[in-house]
Amino acid sequence: MTDGTKSESFEITFESEGRHGWRLALGLGLGAYYYSDKASAANRFRQLPIQGVLGAGYLFKPGHWELNFDARGTLLAFMLTDTQAKAANWYSLGYHLGYQLPVGEGEHTFGLYLGWYHYFMTVPDNAYGLPRQGFTNLSGPQLLFNMRYRPLGRLGWSAYVKLAPLSDTLESLSFGKLDRRDLTLGFTHDLAWFGDLPRRPAVLVELGFVALSVNRVDLNESHGTVALMYPLH
């Protein structure tokens, strides 16, 4: 509910370790969000949201094709800006199909995915110069590239970049027109303190940049997030 995911938005990638089948992960993160409206300096705010993340994926046999689902959303938000307005909430949903290419001994994999991404932002009535319900119908194709390092018996990591043009109409979607888009950079690393667990948790660090132009409202949203991800299956 990112990607919202993701919102906003983390992109969850699952480590295959050569096995096919389903994977499931839950996460809890703390973000720092900054919102600005190009038309009005008064419509700017900063907040700290606590976010929940749910990710699922299926690795097809023989282990190269992968299907991913990712949902995230704001659980609780604290305003940092001196304003009487209530906090905004972000949500996202993404799903993609991609191909993993092992490199060398198979410890490194490169993946390219294509899918669809939904972005939601809800606000109090008429707050921040936005429509009453915020943005509830923005979506677009999502391109995702990731790299993973999964050494046997050692700590692994992954990095990814995703790009999704966003619009409320299919006619205005374009990868070449990036004035309305969600760009996200992310990095995950296994945690050494949980080495005895059968499934090792990981820390995720992410930066996101969203630009939107809807209903005569031009806004930019940037955020940084740190989250703890725990694989359940």
Coordinates of N, CA and C in Angstrom, one line a residue:
M1 N 0.8 -1.2 0.0 CA 0.0 0.0 0.0 C 0.8 1.2 0.0
T2 N 5.4 -0.1 -2.4 CA 5.7 0.8 -1.8 C 4.8 0.4 -1.5
D3 N 4.0 -0.3 -4.4 CA 4.6 -0.1 -4.0 C 3.8 0.9 -2.8
G4 N 2.5 1.1 -0.5 CA 2.4 1.5 -0.3 C 2.5 1.9 0.3
T5 N 3.1 -0.2 0.1 CA 3.8 -0.3 -0.2 C 3.5 0.0 0.1
K6 N 3.2 2.4 -0.6 CA 3.7 1.6 -1.2 C 3.3 1.1 -1.3
S7 N 1.7 7.0 0.6 CA 2.5 5.8 0.7 C 3.9 6.1 0.5
E8 N 3.6 5.2 -0.1 CA 4.7 5.2 -0.4 C 5.2 4.2 -0.7
S9 N 6.7 4.4 -0.1 CA 6.7 3.3 -0.8 C 8.0 2.5 -0.8
F10 N 8.2 1.2 -0.1 CA 9.3 0.3 -0.3 C 9.0 -0.7 -1.4
E11 N 10.0 -1.2 -2.0 CA 9.8 -2.3 -3.0 C 10.4 -3.6 -2.4
I12 N 9.6 -4.6 -2.1 CA 10.0 -5.8 -1.4 C 10.5 -6.7 -2.5
T13 N 11.7 -7.2 -2.3 CA 12.3 -8.3 -3.2 C 12.6 -9.5 -2.4
F14 N 12.3 -10.7 -2.8 CA 12.4 -11.9 -2.1 C 13.6 -12.6 -2.6
E15 N 14.4 -13.2 -1.7 CA 15.6 -13.9 -2.1 C 15.2 -15.4 -2.3
S16 N 15.5 -15.8 -3.5 CA 15.0 -17.1 -4.0 C 15.9 -18.3 -3.4
E17 N 17.2 -18.1 -3.3 CA 18.1 -19.2 -2.8 C 17.9 -20.4 -3.7
G18 N 17.5 -20.3 -4.9 CA 17.4 -21.4 -5.8 C 16.1 -22.2 -5.7
R19 N 15.2 -21.9 -4.8 CA 14.0 -22.7 -4.6 C 12.8 -22.0 -5.2
H20 N 11.9 -22.8 -5.7 CA 10.7 -22.3 -6.3 C 9.6 -22.4 -5.2
G21 N 8.6 -21.6 -5.3 CA 7.5 -21.6 -4.4 C 7.2 -20.2 -3.8
W22 N 6.3 -20.2 -2.9 CA 5.8 -18.9 -2.3 C 6.7 -18.4 -1.2
R23 N 6.8 -17.0 -1.1 CA 7.5 -16.4 0.0 C 6.6 -15.3 0.5
L24 N 6.7 -15.0 1.8 CA 5.9 -14.0 2.5 C 6.7 -13.2 3.5
A25 N 6.6 -11.9 3.6 CA 7.3 -11.1 4.5 C 6.4 -10.0 5.0
L26 N 6.7 -9.6 6.3 CA 6.0 -8.5 7.0 C 7.1 -7.5 7.4
G27 N 6.7 -6.2 7.4 CA 7.7 -5.2 7.8 C 7.1 -4.1 8.5
L28 N 7.9 -3.4 9.3 CA 7.4 -2.2 10.1 C 8.5 -1.2 9.9
G29 N 8.1 0.0 9.5 CA 9.1 1.1 9.2 C 8.7 2.4 9.7
L30 N 9.8 3.3 9.9 CA 9.6 4.7 10.3 C 10.1 5.5 9.1
G31 N 9.3 6.5 8.7 CA 9.7 7.3 7.6 C 9.7 8.8 8.0
A32 N 10.3 9.6 7.1 CA 10.3 11.0 7.2 C 9.9 11.6 5.9
Y33 N 8.7 12.2 5.8 CA 8.1 12.6 4.6 C 8.0 14.2 4.5
Y34 N 8.3 14.7 3.3 CA 8.2 16.1 3.1 C 7.3 16.3 1.9
Y35 N 6.3 17.2 2.0 CA 5.3 17.5 1.0 C 5.4 18.9 0.6
S36 N 5.3 19.3 -0.6 CA 5.3 20.7 -1.0 C 4.4 20.9 -2.3
D37 N 3.6 21.9 -2.2 CA 2.8 22.3 -3.4 C 3.4 23.5 -4.1
K38 N 3.7 23.3 -5.4 CA 4.4 24.3 -6.2 C 3.6 25.6 -6.2
A39 N 2.3 25.6 -6.1 CA 1.5 26.8 -6.2 C 1.4 27.6 -5.0
S40 N 1.7 27.0 -3.8 CA 1.5 27.7 -2.5 C 2.5 27.3 -1.5
A41 N 3.3 28.2 -1.0 CA 4.3 27.9 0.0 C 3.6 27.6 1.3
A42 N 2.3 27.9 1.5 CA 1.6 27.6 2.7 C 1.3 26.1 2.8
N43 N 1.1 25.5 1.6 CA 0.8 24.1 1.6 C 2.0 23.2 1.6
R44 N 2.7 23.2 2.7 CA 3.9 22.4 2.8 C 3.9 21.8 4.3
F45 N 4.3 20.5 4.4 CA 4.3 20.0 5.7 C 5.3 18.8 5.7
R46 N 5.7 18.5 7.0 CA 6.6 17.4 7.2 C 6.0 16.5 8.3
Q47 N 6.2 15.2 8.1 CA 5.6 14.3 9.1 C 6.4 13.0 9.2
L48 N 6.2 12.3 10.3 CA 6.9 11.0 10.6 C 5.8 9.9 10.6
P49 N 5.7 9.1 9.6 CA 4.7 8.0 9.6 C 5.3 6.7 10.0
I50 N 4.6 5.9 10.8 CA 4.9 4.5 11.0 C 4.1 3.7 10.0
Q51 N 4.8 2.8 9.3 CA 4.2 2.2 8.1 C 4.3 0.7 8.3
G52 N 3.2 0.0 7.8 CA 3.2 -1.4 7.7 C 3.4 -1.9 6.3
V53 N 4.1 -3.0 6.1 CA 4.4 -3.6 4.8 C 4.0 -5.1 4.8
L54 N 3.4 -5.5 3.7 CA 3.1 -6.9 3.4 C 3.6 -7.2 2.0
G55 N 4.4 -8.2 1.9 CA 4.9 -8.6 0.6 C 4.8 -10.1 0.4
A56 N 4.5 -10.5 -0.9 CA 4.4 -11.9 -1.2 C 5.0 -12.1 -2.6
G57 N 5.6 -13.2 -2.8 CA 6.2 -13.5 -4.1 C 6.2 -15.0 -4.4
Y58 N 6.2 -15.3 -5.7 CA 6.2 -16.7 -6.1 C 7.3 -16.9 -7.2
L59 N 8.3 -17.8 -6.9 CA 9.3 -18.1 -7.8 C 9.0 -19.3 -8.6
F60 N 8.9 -19.2 -9.9 CA 8.5 -20.3 -10.7 C 9.6 -21.3 -11.0
K61 N 9.3 -22.6 -11.0 CA 10.3 -23.5 -11.4 C 10.6 -23.4 -12.9
P62 N 11.9 -23.4 -13.3 CA 13.1 -23.8 -12.6 C 13.8 -22.7 -11.8
G63 N 13.2 -21.6 -11.6 CA 13.7 -20.6 -10.6 C 14.2 -19.3 -11.2
H64 N 13.8 -19.0 -12.4 CA 14.2 -17.7 -12.9 C 13.0 -16.7 -13.0
W65 N 11.8 -17.1 -13.4 CA 10.7 -16.2 -13.4 C 10.1 -16.0 -12.0
E66 N 9.8 -14.8 -11.7 CA 9.3 -14.5 -10.4 C 8.1 -13.5 -10.5
L67 N 7.1 -13.8 -9.6 CA 5.9 -12.9 -9.5 C 5.9 -12.3 -8.1
N68 N 5.8 -11.0 -8.0 CA 5.9 -10.3 -6.7 C 4.6 -9.4 -6.5
F69 N 4.2 -9.4 -5.2 CA 3.1 -8.5 -4.8 C 3.6 -7.7 -3.6
D70 N 3.2 -6.4 -3.6 CA 3.7 -5.6 -2.5 C 2.7 -4.6 -2.1
A71 N 2.3 -4.5 -0.8 CA 1.3 -3.6 -0.3 C 1.9 -2.9 1.0
R72 N 1.6 -1.6 1.1 CA 2.0 -0.9 2.3 C 1.1 0.3 2.6
G73 N 1.2 0.7 3.9 CA 0.3 1.9 4.2 C 0.7 2.5 5.5
T74 N 0.2 3.7 5.7 CA 0.5 4.4 6.9 C -0.4 3.9 8.1
L75 N 0.3 3.5 9.2 CA -0.4 3.0 10.4 C -0.7 4.2 11.3
L76 N 0.3 5.0 11.5 CA 0.2 6.2 12.4 C 1.1 7.2 12.0
A77 N 0.7 8.5 12.0 CA 1.6 9.6 11.5 C 1.6 10.7 12.5
F78 N 2.8 11.3 12.7 CA 3.1 12.4 13.6 C 3.5 13.6 12.8
M79 N 2.8 14.7 12.9 CA 3.1 15.9 12.2 C 4.3 16.6 12.8
L80 N 5.2 17.1 12.0 CA 6.4 17.9 12.4 C 6.2 19.4 12.1
T81 N 5.3 19.7 11.2 CA 5.1 21.1 10.8 C 4.1 21.7 11.8
D82 N 4.3 22.9 12.1 CA 3.4 23.7 13.0 C 2.1 24.0 12.3
T83 N 1.2 23.1 12.3 CA -0.1 23.3 11.7 C -1.2 22.6 12.4
Q84 N -2.4 23.0 12.3 CA -3.5 22.4 13.0 C -4.1 21.3 12.1
A85 N -3.7 21.2 10.9 CA -4.2 20.1 10.0 C -3.7 18.7 10.5
K86 N -4.6 17.8 10.2 CA -4.2 16.4 10.5 C -3.2 15.8 9.5
A87 N -2.6 14.8 9.8 CA -1.6 14.2 9.0 C -2.2 13.5 7.8
A88 N -1.5 13.5 6.7 CA -1.9 12.8 5.5 C -1.5 11.3 5.6
N89 N -2.1 10.4 4.8 CA -1.8 9.0 4.8 C -1.5 8.6 3.4
W90 N -0.4 7.7 3.3 CA 0.0 7.2 2.0 C -0.3 5.7 2.0
Y91 N -0.7 5.2 0.8 CA -0.8 3.7 0.6 C -0.4 3.4 -0.8
S92 N 0.0 2.2 -1.0 CA 0.4 1.8 -2.4 C 0.3 0.3 -2.5
L93 N 0.1 -0.1 -3.8 CA 0.0 -1.5 -4.1 C 0.7 -1.8 -5.5
G94 N 1.6 -2.8 -5.5 CA 2.3 -3.1 -6.7 C 2.4 -4.6 -7.0
Y95 N 2.4 -4.9 -8.2 CA 2.5 -6.3 -8.6 C 3.3 -6.4 -9.9
H96 N 4.2 -7.3 -10.0 CA 5.1 -7.4 -11.2 C 5.6 -8.8 -11.5
L97 N 5.9 -9.0 -12.7 CA 6.5 -10.3 -13.2 C 7.9 -10.0 -13.8
G98 N 8.8 -10.8 -13.4 CA 10.2 -10.5 -13.8 C 11.0 -11.7 -14.0
Y99 N 12.2 -11.5 -14.5 CA 13.2 -12.6 -14.8 C 14.5 -12.4 -14.0
Q100 N 15.0 -13.4 -13.3 CA 16.2 -13.3 -12.6 C 17.3 -14.0 -13.4
L101 N 18.5 -13.3 -13.5 CA 19.6 -13.8 -14.3 C 20.8 -14.1 -13.3
P102 N 21.1 -15.3 -13.0 CA 22.2 -15.6 -12.1 C 23.6 -15.2 -12.8
V103 N 24.5 -14.8 -12.0 CA 25.8 -14.3 -12.5 C 26.9 -15.1 -11.8
G104 N 27.9 -15.5 -12.5 CA 29.0 -16.2 -11.8 C 28.6 -17.5 -11.2
E105 N 28.9 -17.7 -9.9 CA 28.6 -18.9 -9.2 C 27.2 -18.9 -8.7
G106 N 26.4 -18.0 -9.1 CA 25.0 -17.9 -8.7 C 24.7 -17.1 -7.4
E107 N 25.8 -16.6 -6.8 CA 25.6 -15.8 -5.6 C 25.0 -14.4 -5.9
H108 N 25.3 -13.9 -7.1 CA 24.7 -12.6 -7.6 C 23.6 -12.9 -8.6
T109 N 22.5 -12.2 -8.5 CA 21.4 -12.3 -9.5 C 21.0 -10.9 -9.9
F110 N 20.7 -10.7 -11.1 CA 20.1 -9.5 -11.6 C 18.7 -9.7 -12.1
G111 N 17.8 -8.9 -11.7 CA 16.4 -9.1 -12.1 C 15.8 -7.8 -12.7
L112 N 15.0 -8.1 -13.7 CA 14.2 -7.0 -14.4 C 12.7 -7.4 -14.4
Y113 N 11.9 -6.5 -13.9 CA 10.5 -6.7 -13.7 C 9.7 -5.6 -14.3
L114 N 8.5 -6.0 -14.7 CA 7.5 -5.1 -15.3 C 6.1 -5.4 -14.7
G115 N 5.5 -4.4 -14.2 CA 4.2 -4.6 -13.6 C 3.3 -3.4 -13.5
W116 N 2.4 -3.3 -12.5 CA 1.5 -2.2 -12.4 C 1.6 -1.7 -11.0
Y117 N 1.4 -0.4 -10.8 CA 1.6 0.3 -9.5 C 0.4 1.2 -9.2
H118 N -0.1 1.1 -8.0 CA -1.2 2.0 -7.6 C -0.8 2.9 -6.4
Y119 N -1.1 4.2 -6.5 CA -0.7 5.1 -5.5 C -1.9 5.8 -4.9
F120 N -2.0 5.9 -3.6 CA -3.1 6.5 -2.9 C -2.6 7.5 -1.8
M121 N -3.2 8.7 -1.7 CA -2.9 9.6 -0.7 C -4.1 10.2 -0.2
T122 N -4.5 10.0 1.1 CA -5.7 10.6 1.6 C -5.3 11.7 2.6
V123 N -6.2 12.7 2.6 CA -5.9 13.9 3.5 C -7.2 14.3 4.1
P124 N -7.1 15.1 5.2 CA -8.4 15.7 5.8 C -9.1 16.6 4.8
D125 N -10.3 16.9 5.0 CA -11.1 17.6 4.0 C -10.4 18.9 3.6
N126 N -10.1 19.0 2.3 CA -9.6 20.2 1.7 C -8.3 20.7 2.3
A127 N -7.5 19.8 2.9 CA -6.3 20.2 3.5 C -5.1 20.3 2.5
Y128 N -4.2 21.2 2.7 CA -3.0 21.3 1.9 C -3.3 21.6 0.4
G129 N -4.4 22.2 0.1 CA -4.8 22.5 -1.2 C -5.1 21.4 -2.1
L130 N -5.3 20.2 -1.5 CA -5.6 19.0 -2.3 C -7.1 18.8 -2.4
P131 N -7.6 17.9 -3.3 CA -9.0 17.6 -3.3 C -9.4 16.9 -2.0
R132 N -10.7 16.9 -1.8 CA -11.2 16.4 -0.5 C -10.7 15.0 -0.1
Q133 N -10.7 14.1 -1.1 CA -10.2 12.8 -0.8 C -8.8 12.5 -1.1
G134 N -8.0 13.6 -1.4 CA -6.6 13.4 -1.8 C -6.5 12.8 -3.2
F135 N -5.6 11.9 -3.4 CA -5.4 11.2 -4.6 C -5.7 9.7 -4.4
T136 N -6.8 9.2 -5.0 CA -7.3 7.9 -4.8 C -7.3 7.0 -6.0
N137 N -6.9 7.5 -7.2 CA -7.1 6.8 -8.4 C -5.9 7.0 -9.3
L138 N -4.7 7.0 -8.8 CA -3.4 7.1 -9.5 C -2.7 5.8 -9.7
S139 N -2.4 5.5 -10.9 CA -1.7 4.2 -11.2 C -0.9 4.4 -12.5
G140 N -0.1 3.3 -12.7 CA 0.7 3.3 -13.9 C 1.6 2.1 -14.0
P141 N 2.2 1.9 -15.2 CA 3.2 0.7 -15.3 C 4.4 1.0 -14.4
Q142 N 5.0 -0.1 -14.0 CA 6.1 0.0 -13.1 C 7.3 -0.8 -13.6
L143 N 8.4 -0.2 -13.7 CA 9.7 -0.9 -14.2 C 10.6 -1.0 -13.0
L144 N 11.1 -2.2 -12.7 CA 11.9 -2.5 -11.5 C 13.1 -3.2 -11.9
F145 N 14.3 -2.8 -11.4 CA 15.6 -3.5 -11.6 C 16.2 -3.7 -10.3
N146 N 16.6 -4.9 -10.0 CA 17.3 -5.2 -8.7 C 18.5 -6.1 -8.9
M147 N 19.4 -6.0 -7.9 CA 20.6 -6.8 -7.9 C 20.6 -7.5 -6.5
R148 N 20.9 -8.7 -6.4 CA 21.0 -9.4 -5.1 C 22.3 -10.2 -5.0
Y149 N 22.7 -10.3 -3.7 CA 23.9 -11.0 -3.4 C 23.5 -12.0 -2.3
R150 N 23.5 -13.3 -2.5 CA 23.0 -14.3 -1.6 C 24.1 -15.4 -1.4
P151 N 25.2 -15.1 -0.7 CA 26.2 -16.1 -0.4 C 25.7 -17.2 0.6
L152 N 26.1 -18.4 0.4 CA 25.6 -19.5 1.2 C 26.3 -19.4 2.6
G153 N 25.4 -19.3 3.6 CA 25.9 -19.2 5.0 C 26.4 -17.8 5.4
R154 N 26.3 -16.8 4.6 CA 26.8 -15.5 5.0 C 25.7 -14.4 4.8
L155 N 26.0 -13.2 5.2 CA 25.0 -12.2 5.1 C 24.8 -11.7 3.6
G156 N 23.6 -11.5 3.3 CA 23.3 -11.1 1.9 C 22.7 -9.7 1.9
W157 N 22.6 -9.2 0.7 CA 22.0 -7.8 0.5 C 21.4 -7.7 -0.9
S158 N 20.6 -6.7 -1.1 CA 20.0 -6.5 -2.3 C 19.8 -4.9 -2.5
A159 N 19.7 -4.5 -3.8 CA 19.5 -3.1 -4.1 C 18.6 -3.0 -5.3
Y160 N 17.8 -2.0 -5.3 CA 16.8 -1.9 -6.4 C 16.5 -0.5 -6.8
V161 N 16.0 -0.3 -8.0 CA 15.5 1.0 -8.5 C 14.2 0.7 -9.2
K162 N 13.2 1.5 -8.9 CA 11.9 1.4 -9.6 C 11.4 2.7 -10.1
L163 N 10.7 2.7 -11.2 CA 10.2 3.9 -11.8 C 8.8 3.6 -12.3
A164 N 7.8 4.5 -11.9 CA 6.4 4.3 -12.3 C 5.8 5.6 -12.6
P165 N 5.5 5.9 -13.9 CA 4.7 7.0 -14.3 C 3.3 6.9 -13.7
L166 N 2.8 8.0 -13.2 CA 1.4 7.9 -12.5 C 0.5 8.9 -13.2
S167 N -0.8 8.4 -13.3 CA -1.8 9.3 -13.9 C -3.2 8.7 -13.5
D168 N -4.2 9.6 -13.5 CA -5.6 9.1 -13.3 C -6.3 8.7 -14.6
T169 N -5.6 8.8 -15.7 CA -6.1 8.4 -17.0 C -5.0 7.6 -17.8
L170 N -5.4 6.6 -18.5 CA -4.5 5.8 -19.3 C -3.8 6.6 -20.4
E171 N -4.6 7.6 -20.9 CA -4.1 8.3 -22.1 C -2.9 9.2 -21.8
S172 N -2.8 9.6 -20.6 CA -1.7 10.5 -20.2 C -0.4 9.8 -19.6
L173 N -0.4 8.4 -19.6 CA 0.7 7.7 -19.1 C 1.8 7.7 -20.1
S174 N 3.1 7.9 -19.6 CA 4.2 7.8 -20.5 C 5.5 7.8 -19.7
F175 N 6.4 6.8 -20.0 CA 7.7 6.7 -19.4 C 8.6 7.9 -19.8
G176 N 8.3 8.5 -20.9 CA 9.1 9.6 -21.4 C 8.7 11.0 -20.8
K177 N 7.5 11.0 -20.1 CA 7.0 12.2 -19.5 C 7.0 12.0 -18.0
L178 N 8.1 12.5 -17.3 CA 8.3 12.1 -15.9 C 7.9 13.3 -15.0
D179 N 7.1 14.2 -15.4 CA 6.6 15.2 -14.4 C 5.6 14.6 -13.5
R180 N 5.1 13.4 -13.8 CA 4.2 12.7 -12.9 C 4.7 11.3 -12.7
R181 N 5.4 11.0 -11.7 CA 6.1 9.7 -11.5 C 6.5 9.5 -10.1
D182 N 6.8 8.2 -9.8 CA 7.3 7.7 -8.5 C 8.6 7.1 -8.8
L183 N 9.7 7.6 -8.3 CA 11.0 7.1 -8.4 C 11.5 6.7 -7.0
T184 N 12.0 5.4 -6.9 CA 12.4 4.9 -5.6 C 13.7 4.2 -5.7
L185 N 14.6 4.4 -4.7 CA 15.9 3.7 -4.6 C 15.9 3.0 -3.3
G186 N 16.2 1.7 -3.3 CA 16.2 1.0 -2.0 C 17.4 0.0 -1.9
F187 N 17.7 -0.3 -0.6 CA 18.8 -1.2 -0.3 C 18.4 -2.0 1.0
T188 N 18.6 -3.3 0.9 CA 18.4 -4.2 2.1 C 19.6 -4.9 2.5
H189 N 19.8 -5.3 3.8 CA 20.9 -6.0 4.2 C 20.5 -6.9 5.4
D190 N 20.9 -8.2 5.3 CA 20.6 -9.1 6.4 C 21.2 -8.7 7.7
L191 N 20.5 -9.0 8.8 CA 21.0 -8.6 10.1 C 21.8 -9.8 10.8
A192 N 23.0 -9.5 11.2 CA 23.9 -10.5 11.8 C 23.4 -11.0 13.1
W193 N 22.6 -10.2 13.8 CA 22.2 -10.6 15.2 C 21.2 -11.7 15.2
F194 N 20.6 -12.0 14.0 CA 19.6 -13.0 13.9 C 20.1 -14.2 13.1
G195 N 21.4 -14.5 13.2 CA 22.0 -15.5 12.4 C 21.5 -16.9 12.7
D196 N 21.0 -17.2 13.9 CA 20.6 -18.5 14.3 C 19.1 -18.8 13.9
L197 N 18.4 -17.8 13.4 CA 17.0 -18.0 13.0 C 17.0 -18.7 11.6
P198 N 16.0 -19.6 11.3 CA 15.9 -20.2 10.0 C 15.7 -19.2 8.9
R199 N 15.0 -18.1 9.2 CA 14.8 -17.0 8.2 C 15.3 -15.7 8.8
R200 N 16.3 -15.2 8.2 CA 17.0 -14.0 8.7 C 16.3 -12.7 8.4
P201 N 16.0 -11.9 9.4 CA 15.4 -10.6 9.1 C 16.4 -9.7 8.4
A202 N 15.9 -8.6 7.9 CA 16.8 -7.6 7.1 C 16.4 -6.2 7.4
V203 N 17.3 -5.3 7.3 CA 17.0 -3.9 7.5 C 16.9 -3.3 6.1
L204 N 15.9 -2.4 5.9 CA 15.7 -1.8 4.6 C 15.8 -0.3 4.7
V205 N 16.6 0.3 3.8 CA 16.7 1.8 3.7 C 16.3 2.2 2.3
E206 N 15.4 3.2 2.3 CA 14.8 3.6 1.0 C 14.6 5.1 0.9
L207 N 14.8 5.6 -0.3 CA 14.6 7.0 -0.7 C 13.5 7.0 -1.8
G208 N 12.5 7.9 -1.7 CA 11.5 8.0 -2.7 C 11.2 9.4 -3.1
F209 N 10.9 9.6 -4.4 CA 10.6 10.9 -4.9 C 9.4 10.8 -5.8
V210 N 8.3 11.5 -5.4 CA 7.0 11.5 -6.2 C 6.7 12.9 -6.7
A211 N 6.3 13.0 -7.9 CA 5.9 14.2 -8.5 C 4.5 14.0 -9.2
L212 N 3.5 14.8 -8.8 CA 2.2 14.6 -9.3 C 1.6 15.9 -9.8
S213 N 0.7 15.8 -10.8 CA 0.0 17.0 -11.3 C -1.4 16.5 -11.7
V214 N -2.3 16.7 -10.7 CA -3.7 16.2 -10.9 C -4.7 17.3 -10.4
N215 N -5.7 17.5 -11.1 CA -6.8 18.5 -10.7 C -6.2 19.9 -10.4
R216 N -5.3 20.3 -11.3 CA -4.6 21.6 -11.1 C -3.8 21.7 -9.8
V217 N -3.4 20.6 -9.3 CA -2.6 20.6 -8.1 C -1.2 20.0 -8.5
D218 N -0.2 20.8 -8.3 CA 1.2 20.3 -8.6 C 1.9 20.1 -7.3
L219 N 2.3 18.9 -7.0 CA 3.0 18.6 -5.7 C 4.2 17.7 -5.9
N220 N 5.1 17.9 -5.0 CA 6.3 17.0 -4.9 C 6.3 16.4 -3.5
E221 N 6.6 15.1 -3.4 CA 6.7 14.4 -2.2 C 8.0 13.6 -2.1
S222 N 8.8 13.8 -1.1 CA 10.1 13.1 -1.0 C 10.1 12.5 0.4
H223 N 10.7 11.3 0.5 CA 10.7 10.6 1.8 C 11.9 9.7 1.9
G224 N 12.3 9.5 3.1 CA 13.3 8.5 3.5 C 12.7 7.5 4.5
T225 N 13.0 6.2 4.4 CA 12.4 5.2 5.3 C 13.4 4.2 5.7
V226 N 13.3 3.8 7.0 CA 14.1 2.7 7.5 C 13.1 1.7 8.1
A227 N 13.2 0.4 7.7 CA 12.3 -0.6 8.1 C 12.9 -1.9 8.4
L228 N 12.3 -2.7 9.3 CA 12.7 -4.0 9.6 C 11.8 -5.0 8.9
M229 N 12.4 -5.8 8.1 CA 11.6 -6.8 7.3 C 11.9 -8.2 7.9
Y230 N 10.8 -9.0 8.1 CA 10.9 -10.3 8.7 C 10.2 -11.3 7.7
P231 N 11.0 -12.3 7.2 CA 10.4 -13.3 6.3 C 9.6 -14.3 7.1
L232 N 8.3 -14.6 6.7 CA 7.5 -15.6 7.4 C 7.5 -16.9 6.7
H233 N 7.8 -16.9 5.4 CA 7.8 -18.2 4.7 C 8.8 -18.1 3.5

